Tab-separated table of C-alpha atoms and ligand atoms in Angstrom:
chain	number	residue	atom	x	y	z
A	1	UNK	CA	0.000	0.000	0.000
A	2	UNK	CA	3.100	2.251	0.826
A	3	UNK	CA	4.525	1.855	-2.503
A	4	UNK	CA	1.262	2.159	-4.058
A	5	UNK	CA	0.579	5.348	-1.738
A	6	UNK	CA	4.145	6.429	-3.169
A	7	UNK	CA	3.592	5.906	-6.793
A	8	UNK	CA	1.610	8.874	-7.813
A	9	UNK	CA	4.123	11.174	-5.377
A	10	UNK	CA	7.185	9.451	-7.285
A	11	UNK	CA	5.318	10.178	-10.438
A	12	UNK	CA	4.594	13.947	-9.427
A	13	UNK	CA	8.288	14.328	-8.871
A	14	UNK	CA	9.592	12.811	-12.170
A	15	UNK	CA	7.160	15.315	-13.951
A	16	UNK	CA	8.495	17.980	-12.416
A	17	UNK	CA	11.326	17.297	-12.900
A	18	UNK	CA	10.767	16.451	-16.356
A	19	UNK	CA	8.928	19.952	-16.969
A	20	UNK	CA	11.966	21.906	-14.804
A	21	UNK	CA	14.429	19.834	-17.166
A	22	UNK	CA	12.764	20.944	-20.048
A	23	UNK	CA	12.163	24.147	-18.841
A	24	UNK	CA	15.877	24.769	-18.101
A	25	UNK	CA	16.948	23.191	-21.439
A	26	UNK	CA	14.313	25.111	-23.848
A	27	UNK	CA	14.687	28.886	-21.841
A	28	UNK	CA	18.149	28.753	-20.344
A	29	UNK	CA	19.884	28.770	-23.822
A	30	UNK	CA	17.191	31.413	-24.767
A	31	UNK	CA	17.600	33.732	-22.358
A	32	UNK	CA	21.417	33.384	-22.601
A	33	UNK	CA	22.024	33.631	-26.329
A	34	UNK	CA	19.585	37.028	-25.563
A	35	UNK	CA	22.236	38.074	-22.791
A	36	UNK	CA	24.659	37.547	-25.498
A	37	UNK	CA	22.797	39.410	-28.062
A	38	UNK	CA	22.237	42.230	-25.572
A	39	UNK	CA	25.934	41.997	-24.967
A	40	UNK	CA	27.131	42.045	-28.293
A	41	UNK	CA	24.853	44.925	-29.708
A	42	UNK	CA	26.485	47.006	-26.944
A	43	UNK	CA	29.953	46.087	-28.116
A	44	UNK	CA	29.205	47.191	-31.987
A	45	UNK	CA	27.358	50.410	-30.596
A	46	UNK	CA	30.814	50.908	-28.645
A	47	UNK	CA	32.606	49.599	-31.640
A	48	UNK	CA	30.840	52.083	-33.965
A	49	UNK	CA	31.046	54.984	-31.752
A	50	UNK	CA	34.689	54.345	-32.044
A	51	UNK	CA	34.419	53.892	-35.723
A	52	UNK	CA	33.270	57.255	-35.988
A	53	UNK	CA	35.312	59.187	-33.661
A	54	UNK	CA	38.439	57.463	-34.972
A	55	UNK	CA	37.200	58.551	-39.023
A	56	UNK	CA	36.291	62.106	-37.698
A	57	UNK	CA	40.006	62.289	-36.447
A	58	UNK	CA	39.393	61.862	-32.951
A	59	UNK	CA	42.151	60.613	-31.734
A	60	UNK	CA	44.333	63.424	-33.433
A	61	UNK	CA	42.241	65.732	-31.531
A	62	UNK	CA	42.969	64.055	-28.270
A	63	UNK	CA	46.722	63.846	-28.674
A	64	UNK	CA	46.413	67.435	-29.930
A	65	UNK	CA	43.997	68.774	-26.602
A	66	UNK	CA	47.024	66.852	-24.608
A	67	UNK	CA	49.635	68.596	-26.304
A	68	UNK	CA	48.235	71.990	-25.401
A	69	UNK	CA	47.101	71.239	-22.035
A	70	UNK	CA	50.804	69.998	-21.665
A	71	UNK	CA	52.368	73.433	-22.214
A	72	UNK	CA	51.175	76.870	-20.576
A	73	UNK	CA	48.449	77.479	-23.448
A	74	UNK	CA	46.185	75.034	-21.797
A	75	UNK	CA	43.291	73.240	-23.550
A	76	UNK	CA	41.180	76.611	-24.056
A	77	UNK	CA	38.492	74.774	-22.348
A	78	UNK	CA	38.273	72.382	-25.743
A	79	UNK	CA	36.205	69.515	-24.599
A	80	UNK	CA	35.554	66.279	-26.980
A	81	UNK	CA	31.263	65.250	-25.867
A	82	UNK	CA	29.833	61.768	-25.850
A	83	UNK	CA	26.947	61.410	-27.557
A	84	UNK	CA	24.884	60.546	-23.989
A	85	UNK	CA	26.162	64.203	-22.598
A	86	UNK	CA	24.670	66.090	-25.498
A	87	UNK	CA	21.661	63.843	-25.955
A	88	UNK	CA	20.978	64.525	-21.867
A	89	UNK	CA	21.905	68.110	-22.327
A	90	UNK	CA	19.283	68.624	-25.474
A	91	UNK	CA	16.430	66.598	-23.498
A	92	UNK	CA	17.214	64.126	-26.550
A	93	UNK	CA	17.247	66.645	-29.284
A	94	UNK	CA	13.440	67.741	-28.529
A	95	UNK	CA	11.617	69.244	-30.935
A	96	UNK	CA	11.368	72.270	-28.559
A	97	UNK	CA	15.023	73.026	-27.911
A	98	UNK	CA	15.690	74.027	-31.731
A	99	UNK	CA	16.962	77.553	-32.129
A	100	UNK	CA	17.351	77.574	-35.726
A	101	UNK	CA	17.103	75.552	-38.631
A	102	UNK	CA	20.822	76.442	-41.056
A	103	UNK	CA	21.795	75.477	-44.378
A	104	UNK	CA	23.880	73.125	-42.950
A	105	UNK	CA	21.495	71.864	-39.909
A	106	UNK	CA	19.941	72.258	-37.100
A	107	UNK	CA	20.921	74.350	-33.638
A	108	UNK	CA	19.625	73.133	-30.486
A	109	UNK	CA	20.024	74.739	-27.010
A	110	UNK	CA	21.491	72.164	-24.458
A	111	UNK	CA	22.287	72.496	-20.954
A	112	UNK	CA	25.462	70.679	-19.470
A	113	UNK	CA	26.117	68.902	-16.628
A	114	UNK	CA	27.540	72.046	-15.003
A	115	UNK	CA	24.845	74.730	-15.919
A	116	UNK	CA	26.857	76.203	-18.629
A	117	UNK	CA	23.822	76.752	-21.962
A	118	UNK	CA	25.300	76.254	-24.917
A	119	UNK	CA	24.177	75.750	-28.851
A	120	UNK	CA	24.824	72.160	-29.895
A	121	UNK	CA	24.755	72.136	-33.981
A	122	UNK	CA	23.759	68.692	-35.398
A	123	UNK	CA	24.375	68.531	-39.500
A	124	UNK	CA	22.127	66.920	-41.308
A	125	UNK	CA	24.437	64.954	-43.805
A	126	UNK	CA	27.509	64.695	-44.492
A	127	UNK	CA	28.848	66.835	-47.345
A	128	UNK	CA	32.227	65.799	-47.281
A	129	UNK	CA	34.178	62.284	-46.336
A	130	UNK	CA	34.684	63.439	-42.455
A	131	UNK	CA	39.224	63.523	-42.213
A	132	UNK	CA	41.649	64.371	-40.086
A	133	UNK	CA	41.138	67.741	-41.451
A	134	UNK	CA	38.391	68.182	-39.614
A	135	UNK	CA	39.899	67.517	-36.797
A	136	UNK	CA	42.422	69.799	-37.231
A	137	UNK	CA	40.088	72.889	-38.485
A	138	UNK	CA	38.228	71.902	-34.907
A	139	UNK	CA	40.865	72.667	-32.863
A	140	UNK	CA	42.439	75.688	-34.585
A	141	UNK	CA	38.879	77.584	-34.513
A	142	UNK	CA	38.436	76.362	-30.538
A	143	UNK	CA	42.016	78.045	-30.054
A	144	UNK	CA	40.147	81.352	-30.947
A	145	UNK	CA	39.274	83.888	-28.297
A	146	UNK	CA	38.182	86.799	-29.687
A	147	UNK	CA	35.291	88.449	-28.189
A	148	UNK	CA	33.155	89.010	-31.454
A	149	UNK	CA	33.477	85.597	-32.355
A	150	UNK	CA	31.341	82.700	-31.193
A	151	UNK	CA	33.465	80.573	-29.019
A	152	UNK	CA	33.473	76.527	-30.245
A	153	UNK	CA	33.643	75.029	-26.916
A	154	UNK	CA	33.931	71.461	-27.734
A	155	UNK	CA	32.925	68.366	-30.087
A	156	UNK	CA	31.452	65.064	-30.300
A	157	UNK	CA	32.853	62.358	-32.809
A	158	UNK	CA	31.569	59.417	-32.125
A	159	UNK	CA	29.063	59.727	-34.127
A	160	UNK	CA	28.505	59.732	-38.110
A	161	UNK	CA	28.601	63.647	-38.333
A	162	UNK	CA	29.934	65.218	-35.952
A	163	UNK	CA	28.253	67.496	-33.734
A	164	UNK	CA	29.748	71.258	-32.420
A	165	UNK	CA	28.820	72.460	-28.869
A	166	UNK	CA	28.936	76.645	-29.170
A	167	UNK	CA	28.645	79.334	-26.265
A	168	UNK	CA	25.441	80.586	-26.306
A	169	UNK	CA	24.074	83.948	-27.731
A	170	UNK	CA	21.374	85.106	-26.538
A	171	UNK	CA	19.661	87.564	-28.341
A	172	UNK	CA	18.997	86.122	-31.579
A	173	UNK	CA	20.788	87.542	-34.939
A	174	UNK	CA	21.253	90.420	-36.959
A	175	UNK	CA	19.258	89.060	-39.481
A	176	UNK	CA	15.961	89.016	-37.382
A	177	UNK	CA	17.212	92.305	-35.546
A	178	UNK	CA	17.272	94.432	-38.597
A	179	UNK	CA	14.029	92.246	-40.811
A	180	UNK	CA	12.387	91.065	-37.676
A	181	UNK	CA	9.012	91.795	-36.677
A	182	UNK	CA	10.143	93.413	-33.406
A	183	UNK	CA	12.131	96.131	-35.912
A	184	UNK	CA	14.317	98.202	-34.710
A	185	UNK	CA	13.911	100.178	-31.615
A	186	UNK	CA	13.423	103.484	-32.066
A	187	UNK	CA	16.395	104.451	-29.693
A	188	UNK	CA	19.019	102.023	-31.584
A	189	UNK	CA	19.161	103.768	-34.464
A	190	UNK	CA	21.875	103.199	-37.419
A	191	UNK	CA	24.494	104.230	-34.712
A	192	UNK	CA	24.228	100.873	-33.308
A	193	UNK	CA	24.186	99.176	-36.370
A	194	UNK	CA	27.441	101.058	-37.612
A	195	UNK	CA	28.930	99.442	-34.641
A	196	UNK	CA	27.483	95.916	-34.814
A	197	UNK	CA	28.844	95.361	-38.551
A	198	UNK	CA	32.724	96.990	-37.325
A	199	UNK	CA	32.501	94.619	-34.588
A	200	UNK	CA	31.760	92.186	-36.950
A	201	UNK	CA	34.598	92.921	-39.372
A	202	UNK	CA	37.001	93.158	-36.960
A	203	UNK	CA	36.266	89.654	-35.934
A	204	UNK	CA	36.660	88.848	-39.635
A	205	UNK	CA	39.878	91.126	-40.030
A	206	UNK	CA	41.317	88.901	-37.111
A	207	UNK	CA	40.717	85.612	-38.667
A	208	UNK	CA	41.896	86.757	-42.023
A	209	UNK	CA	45.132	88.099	-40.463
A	210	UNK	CA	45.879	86.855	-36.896
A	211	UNK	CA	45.040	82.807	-37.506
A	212	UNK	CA	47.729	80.977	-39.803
A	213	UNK	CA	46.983	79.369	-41.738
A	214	UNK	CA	44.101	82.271	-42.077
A	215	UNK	CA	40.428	81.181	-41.584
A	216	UNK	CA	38.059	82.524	-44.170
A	217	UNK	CA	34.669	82.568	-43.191
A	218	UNK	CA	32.629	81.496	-46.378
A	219	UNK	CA	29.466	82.117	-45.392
A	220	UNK	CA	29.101	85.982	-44.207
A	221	UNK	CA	25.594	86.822	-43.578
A	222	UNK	CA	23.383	88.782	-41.554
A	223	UNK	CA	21.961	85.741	-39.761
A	224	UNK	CA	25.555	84.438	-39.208
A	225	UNK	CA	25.883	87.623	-36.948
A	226	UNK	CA	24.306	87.096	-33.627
A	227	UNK	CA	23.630	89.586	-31.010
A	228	UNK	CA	24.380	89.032	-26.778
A	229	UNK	CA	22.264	90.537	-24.781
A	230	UNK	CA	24.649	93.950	-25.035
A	231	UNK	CA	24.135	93.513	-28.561
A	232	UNK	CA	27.576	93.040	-28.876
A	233	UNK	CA	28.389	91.157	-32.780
A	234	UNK	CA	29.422	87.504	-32.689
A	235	UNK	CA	30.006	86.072	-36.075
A	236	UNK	CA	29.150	82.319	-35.774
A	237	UNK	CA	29.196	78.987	-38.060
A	238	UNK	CA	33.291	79.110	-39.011
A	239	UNK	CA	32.642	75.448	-38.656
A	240	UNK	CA	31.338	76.424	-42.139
A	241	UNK	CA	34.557	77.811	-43.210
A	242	UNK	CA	37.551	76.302	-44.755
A	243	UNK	CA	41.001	77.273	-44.078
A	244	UNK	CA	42.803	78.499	-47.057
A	245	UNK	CA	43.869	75.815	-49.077
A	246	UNK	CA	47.608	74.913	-49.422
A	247	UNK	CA	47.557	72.958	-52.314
A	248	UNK	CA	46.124	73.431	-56.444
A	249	UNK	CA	44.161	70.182	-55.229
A	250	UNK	CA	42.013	71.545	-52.324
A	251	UNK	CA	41.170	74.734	-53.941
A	252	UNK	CA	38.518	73.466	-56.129
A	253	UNK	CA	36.169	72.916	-53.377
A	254	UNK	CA	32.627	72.722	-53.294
A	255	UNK	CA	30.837	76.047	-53.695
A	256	UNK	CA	29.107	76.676	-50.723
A	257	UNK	CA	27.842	80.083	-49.352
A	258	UNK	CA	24.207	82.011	-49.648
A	259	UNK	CA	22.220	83.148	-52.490
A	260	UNK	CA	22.293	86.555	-52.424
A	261	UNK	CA	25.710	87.282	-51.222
A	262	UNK	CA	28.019	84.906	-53.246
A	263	UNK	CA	31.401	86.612	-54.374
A	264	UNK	CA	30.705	86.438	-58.493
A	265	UNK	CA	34.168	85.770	-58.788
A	266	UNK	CA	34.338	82.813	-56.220
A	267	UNK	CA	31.502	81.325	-58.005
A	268	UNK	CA	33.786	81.583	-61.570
A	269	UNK	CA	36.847	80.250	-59.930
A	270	UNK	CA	35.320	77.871	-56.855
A	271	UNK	CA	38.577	79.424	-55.081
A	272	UNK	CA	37.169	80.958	-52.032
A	273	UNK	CA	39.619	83.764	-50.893
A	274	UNK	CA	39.920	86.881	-47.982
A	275	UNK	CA	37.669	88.730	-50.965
A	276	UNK	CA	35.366	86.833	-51.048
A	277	UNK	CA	34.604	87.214	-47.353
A	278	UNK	CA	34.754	91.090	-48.216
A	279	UNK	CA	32.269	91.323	-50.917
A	280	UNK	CA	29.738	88.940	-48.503
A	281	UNK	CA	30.020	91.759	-45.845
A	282	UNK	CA	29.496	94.454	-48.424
A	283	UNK	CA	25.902	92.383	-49.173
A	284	UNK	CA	25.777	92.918	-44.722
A	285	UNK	CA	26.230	96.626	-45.136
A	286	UNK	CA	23.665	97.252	-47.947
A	287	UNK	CA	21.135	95.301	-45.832
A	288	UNK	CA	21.888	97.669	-42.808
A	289	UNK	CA	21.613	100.675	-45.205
A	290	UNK	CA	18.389	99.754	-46.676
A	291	UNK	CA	16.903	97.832	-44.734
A	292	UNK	CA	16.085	95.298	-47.247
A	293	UNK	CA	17.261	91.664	-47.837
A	294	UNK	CA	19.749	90.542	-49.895
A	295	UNK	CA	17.178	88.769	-52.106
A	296	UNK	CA	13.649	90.178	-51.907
A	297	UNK	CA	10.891	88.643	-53.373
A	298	UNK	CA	8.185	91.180	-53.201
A	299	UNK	CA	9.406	93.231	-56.028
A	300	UNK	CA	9.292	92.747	-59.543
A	301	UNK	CA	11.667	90.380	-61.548
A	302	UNK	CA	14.350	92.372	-62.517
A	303	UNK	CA	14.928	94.158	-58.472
A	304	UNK	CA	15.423	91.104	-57.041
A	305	UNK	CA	18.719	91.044	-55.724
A	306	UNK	CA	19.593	94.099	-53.595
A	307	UNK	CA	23.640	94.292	-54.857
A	308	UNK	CA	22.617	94.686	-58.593
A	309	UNK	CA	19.522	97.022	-57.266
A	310	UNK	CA	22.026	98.957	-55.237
A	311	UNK	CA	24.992	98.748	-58.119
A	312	UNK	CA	22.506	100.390	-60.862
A	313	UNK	CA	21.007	103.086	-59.047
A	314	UNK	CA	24.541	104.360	-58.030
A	315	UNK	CA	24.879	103.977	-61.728
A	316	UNK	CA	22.254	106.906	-62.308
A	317	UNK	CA	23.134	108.179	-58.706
A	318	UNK	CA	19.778	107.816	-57.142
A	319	UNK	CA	21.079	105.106	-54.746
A	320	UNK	CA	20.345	107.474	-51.589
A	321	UNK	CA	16.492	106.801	-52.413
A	322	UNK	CA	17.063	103.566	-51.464
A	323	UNK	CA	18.308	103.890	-48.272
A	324	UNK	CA	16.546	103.296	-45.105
A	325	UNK	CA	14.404	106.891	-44.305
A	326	UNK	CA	15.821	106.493	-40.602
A	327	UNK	CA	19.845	105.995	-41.699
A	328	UNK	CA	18.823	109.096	-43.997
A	329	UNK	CA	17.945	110.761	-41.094
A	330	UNK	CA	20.835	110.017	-38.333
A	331	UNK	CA	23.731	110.245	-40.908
A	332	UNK	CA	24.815	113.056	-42.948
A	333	UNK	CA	24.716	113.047	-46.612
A	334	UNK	CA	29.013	113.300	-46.488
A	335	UNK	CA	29.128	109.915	-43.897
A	336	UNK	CA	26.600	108.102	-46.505
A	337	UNK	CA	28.445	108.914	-49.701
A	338	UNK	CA	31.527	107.618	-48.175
A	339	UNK	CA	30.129	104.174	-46.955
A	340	UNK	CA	28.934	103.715	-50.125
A	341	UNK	CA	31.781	104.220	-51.690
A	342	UNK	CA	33.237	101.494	-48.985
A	343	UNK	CA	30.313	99.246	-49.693
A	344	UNK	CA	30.606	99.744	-53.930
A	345	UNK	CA	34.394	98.898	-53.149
A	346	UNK	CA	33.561	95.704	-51.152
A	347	UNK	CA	30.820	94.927	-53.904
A	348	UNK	CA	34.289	95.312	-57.042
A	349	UNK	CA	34.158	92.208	-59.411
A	350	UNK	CA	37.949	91.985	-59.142
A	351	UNK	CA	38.716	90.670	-55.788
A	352	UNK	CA	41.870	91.830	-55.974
A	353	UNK	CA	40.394	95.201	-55.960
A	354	UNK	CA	38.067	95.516	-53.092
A	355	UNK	CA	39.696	96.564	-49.620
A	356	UNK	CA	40.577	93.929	-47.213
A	357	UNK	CA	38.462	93.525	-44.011
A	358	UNK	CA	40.997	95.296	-42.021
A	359	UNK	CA	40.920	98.664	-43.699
A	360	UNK	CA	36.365	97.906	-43.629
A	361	UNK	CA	36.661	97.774	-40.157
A	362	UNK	CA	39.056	100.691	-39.913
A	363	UNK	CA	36.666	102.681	-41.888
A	364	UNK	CA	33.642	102.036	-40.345
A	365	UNK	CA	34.813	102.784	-36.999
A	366	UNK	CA	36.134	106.224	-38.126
A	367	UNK	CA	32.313	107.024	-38.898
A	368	UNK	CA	31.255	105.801	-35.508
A	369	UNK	CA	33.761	107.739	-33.730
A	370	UNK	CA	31.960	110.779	-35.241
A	371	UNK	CA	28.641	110.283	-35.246
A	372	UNK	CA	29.135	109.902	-31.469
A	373	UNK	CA	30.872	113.450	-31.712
A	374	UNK	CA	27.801	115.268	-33.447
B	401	NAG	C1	51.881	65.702	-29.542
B	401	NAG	O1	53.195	65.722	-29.019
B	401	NAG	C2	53.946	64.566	-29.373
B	401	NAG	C3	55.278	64.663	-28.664
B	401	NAG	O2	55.690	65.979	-28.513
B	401	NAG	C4	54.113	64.540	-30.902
B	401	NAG	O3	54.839	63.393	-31.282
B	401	NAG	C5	52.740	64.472	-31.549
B	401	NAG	O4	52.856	64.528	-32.958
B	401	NAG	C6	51.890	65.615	-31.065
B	401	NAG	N1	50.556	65.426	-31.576
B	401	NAG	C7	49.891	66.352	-32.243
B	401	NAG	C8	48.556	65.952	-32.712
B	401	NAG	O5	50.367	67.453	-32.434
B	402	NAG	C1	17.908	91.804	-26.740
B	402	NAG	O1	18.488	93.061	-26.508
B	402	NAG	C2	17.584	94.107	-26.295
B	402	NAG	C3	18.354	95.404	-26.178
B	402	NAG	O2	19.390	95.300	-25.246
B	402	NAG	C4	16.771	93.816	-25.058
B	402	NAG	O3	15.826	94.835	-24.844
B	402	NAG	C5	16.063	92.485	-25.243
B	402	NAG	O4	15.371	92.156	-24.073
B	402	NAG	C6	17.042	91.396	-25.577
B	402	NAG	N1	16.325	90.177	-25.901
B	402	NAG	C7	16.678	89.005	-25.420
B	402	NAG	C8	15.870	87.850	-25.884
B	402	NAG	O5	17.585	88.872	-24.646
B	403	NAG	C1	36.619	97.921	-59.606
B	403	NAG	O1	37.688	98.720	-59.160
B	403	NAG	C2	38.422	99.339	-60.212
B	403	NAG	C3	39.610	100.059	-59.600
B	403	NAG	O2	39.230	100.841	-58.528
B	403	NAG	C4	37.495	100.279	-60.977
B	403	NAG	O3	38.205	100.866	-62.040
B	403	NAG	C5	36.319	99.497	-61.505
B	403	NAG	O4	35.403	100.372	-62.124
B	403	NAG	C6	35.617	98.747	-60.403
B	403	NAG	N1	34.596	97.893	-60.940
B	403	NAG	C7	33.354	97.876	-60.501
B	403	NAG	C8	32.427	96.947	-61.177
B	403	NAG	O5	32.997	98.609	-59.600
């Protein structure tokens, strides 16, 4: 009776264990060829972050940051991101952290660990096979302190295009200060203005002359020109720029730049030069004088594009009608004739014959010096 009684007890056990047997055989291998998976999805993220960073010359960068911190020039603050820091410091990239939508991507504000805001710029594509290059325009622009030029504080690599990390400037840019619907304020008149655009060319003056190789901008713009809350100039996106080339080979680069204020002689030789940064920021100072954009859209065909609008009516000399009524009003007729001489010089086919940015900048603060005299 025992072993009967046992039986169906002996039986329960052998199907559980038969079931936990089966169990463990079936799931065990499961679960751990998912642990595996898990694991090895994490090692080719890692492995492709490092893919990246490596193509993007990131360990150049690196040796270079080491270098400097080495000697008594320090790093200049230069800091290389991980792709978690600026994702956590951009709440992910959210939609509502965009400042601006560029040619060449988007901006997003991003707070870091430490407080500091800053303007993270994601590309959207890449334009050109990411080099060493790169690396090394990346760390000559985050070697620049000047203090009307946005400050690149740092990059990330590790991922397919790399992302900048900028100071942040607060009060939006020239662009929407002069065309905005806010307009001008009544009591910063063309004065302040004047000064924005020689603060602006003396931060291109220094790059043409101070950096070496020199840094050419490439892209000068009204919306490249941001405004602090002083309204002091910063001239931003040199990550667009291209240090002059070295070599016949390089020169032909890819014409980039902006409708509207394209050196003509850039676009006939794709050789991007000092000039060509010159004739862009004559395009700046007709906006400021008029008041218009570069490329309007509101007139008819043939006034489309302010520089020849501008360039014919000096022609038959009735370029002072299109002037802004309140720059008519704060300048005198002398102070106008001369910056549009400046401006018709910057705006010369022959690059060789406009002025350089220095002698802009030199001029233009002459005038501001004296309108502050009257
Ligand atoms: C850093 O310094 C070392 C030794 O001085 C040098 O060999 C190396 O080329 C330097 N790296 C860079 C990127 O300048
Ligand atoms: C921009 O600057 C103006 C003039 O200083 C100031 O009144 C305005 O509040 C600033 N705007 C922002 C967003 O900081
Ligand atoms: C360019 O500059 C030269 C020399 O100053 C001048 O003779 C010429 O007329 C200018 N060309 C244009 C299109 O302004």
């Amino acid at each position: 009776m025992t072993e009967n009684g046992c039986l169906p007890k002996d039986n329960f056990t052998l199907a559980l264990k038969v079931v936990t047997g089966v169990s463990v055989g079936v799931f065990l291998p499961f679960f751990m060829s998912f642990w595996l998976y898990l694991g090895l999805q994490k090692r080719r993220l890692i492995r492709t972050k490092q893919k990246f960073f490596e193509l993007n010359g990131g360990v150049f960068l690196q040796q270079q940051i080491r270098n400097y911190s080495d000697t008594s020039k320090g790093g200049g603050g230069f800091k290389i991101f991980t792709k978690e820091e600026l994702e956590k410091a951009t709440n992910n990239f959210a939609a509502g952290r965009v400042l601006g939508h560029g040619g060449h991507g988007i901006v997003y504000k991003g707070v870091l660990e430490d407080k500091t805001v800053v303007a993270v710029k994601k590309s959207k594509t890449t334009e050109e096979v990411p080099t060493k290059e790169f690396a090394r325009e990346m760390f000559i622009l985050s070697q620049i302190n000047h203090k009307n030029v946005v400050k690149l504080l740092g990059c990330c690599l590790e991922v397919e295009v790399p992302m900048l990390v900028y100071e942040f400037v607060s009060n939006g840019t020239l662009y929407h200060y002069i065309h905005g619907s806010r307009g001008l304020d009544s009591d910063t008149g063309f004065n302040t203005c004047l000064r924005i655009a020689v603060e602006a060319a003396e931060a291109l003056a220094y790059m043409h002359s101070s950096a070496s190789p020199p840094i050419l901008h490439g892209d000068v713009k009204t919306a490249n020109i941001l405004l602090d809350d002083k309204l002091t100039a910063k001239v931003s996106d040199f990550g667009a720029s291209k240090l002059a080339p070295t070599d016949e080979a390089k020169m032909a680069t890819l014409v980039q730049g902006t409708c509207g204020y394209l050196d003509p002689e850039y676009l006939m030789t794709c050789r991007l030069t000092d000039k060509s940064d010159v004739y862009s920021f004559g395009v700046v100072l007709l906006e400021l004088l008029t008041r218009k954009k570069a490329l309007y859209f509101d007139g008819p065909e043939e006034d489309r594009s302010l520089v020849l609008c501008f360039m014919m009516a000096v022609k038959v000399g009735q370029h002072q009608d299109l002037l802004d009524s309140q720059v008519r009003d704060e300048m005198t007729i002398e102070a106008l004739e001369e910056i549009t001489h400046l401006v018709m010089r910057c705006l010369n086919m022959s690059g060789e014959e406009r002025p350089t940015m220095k002698e802009v900048a030199e001029r233009l603060e002459m005038h501001v010096r004296k309108q502050m005299h009257i």
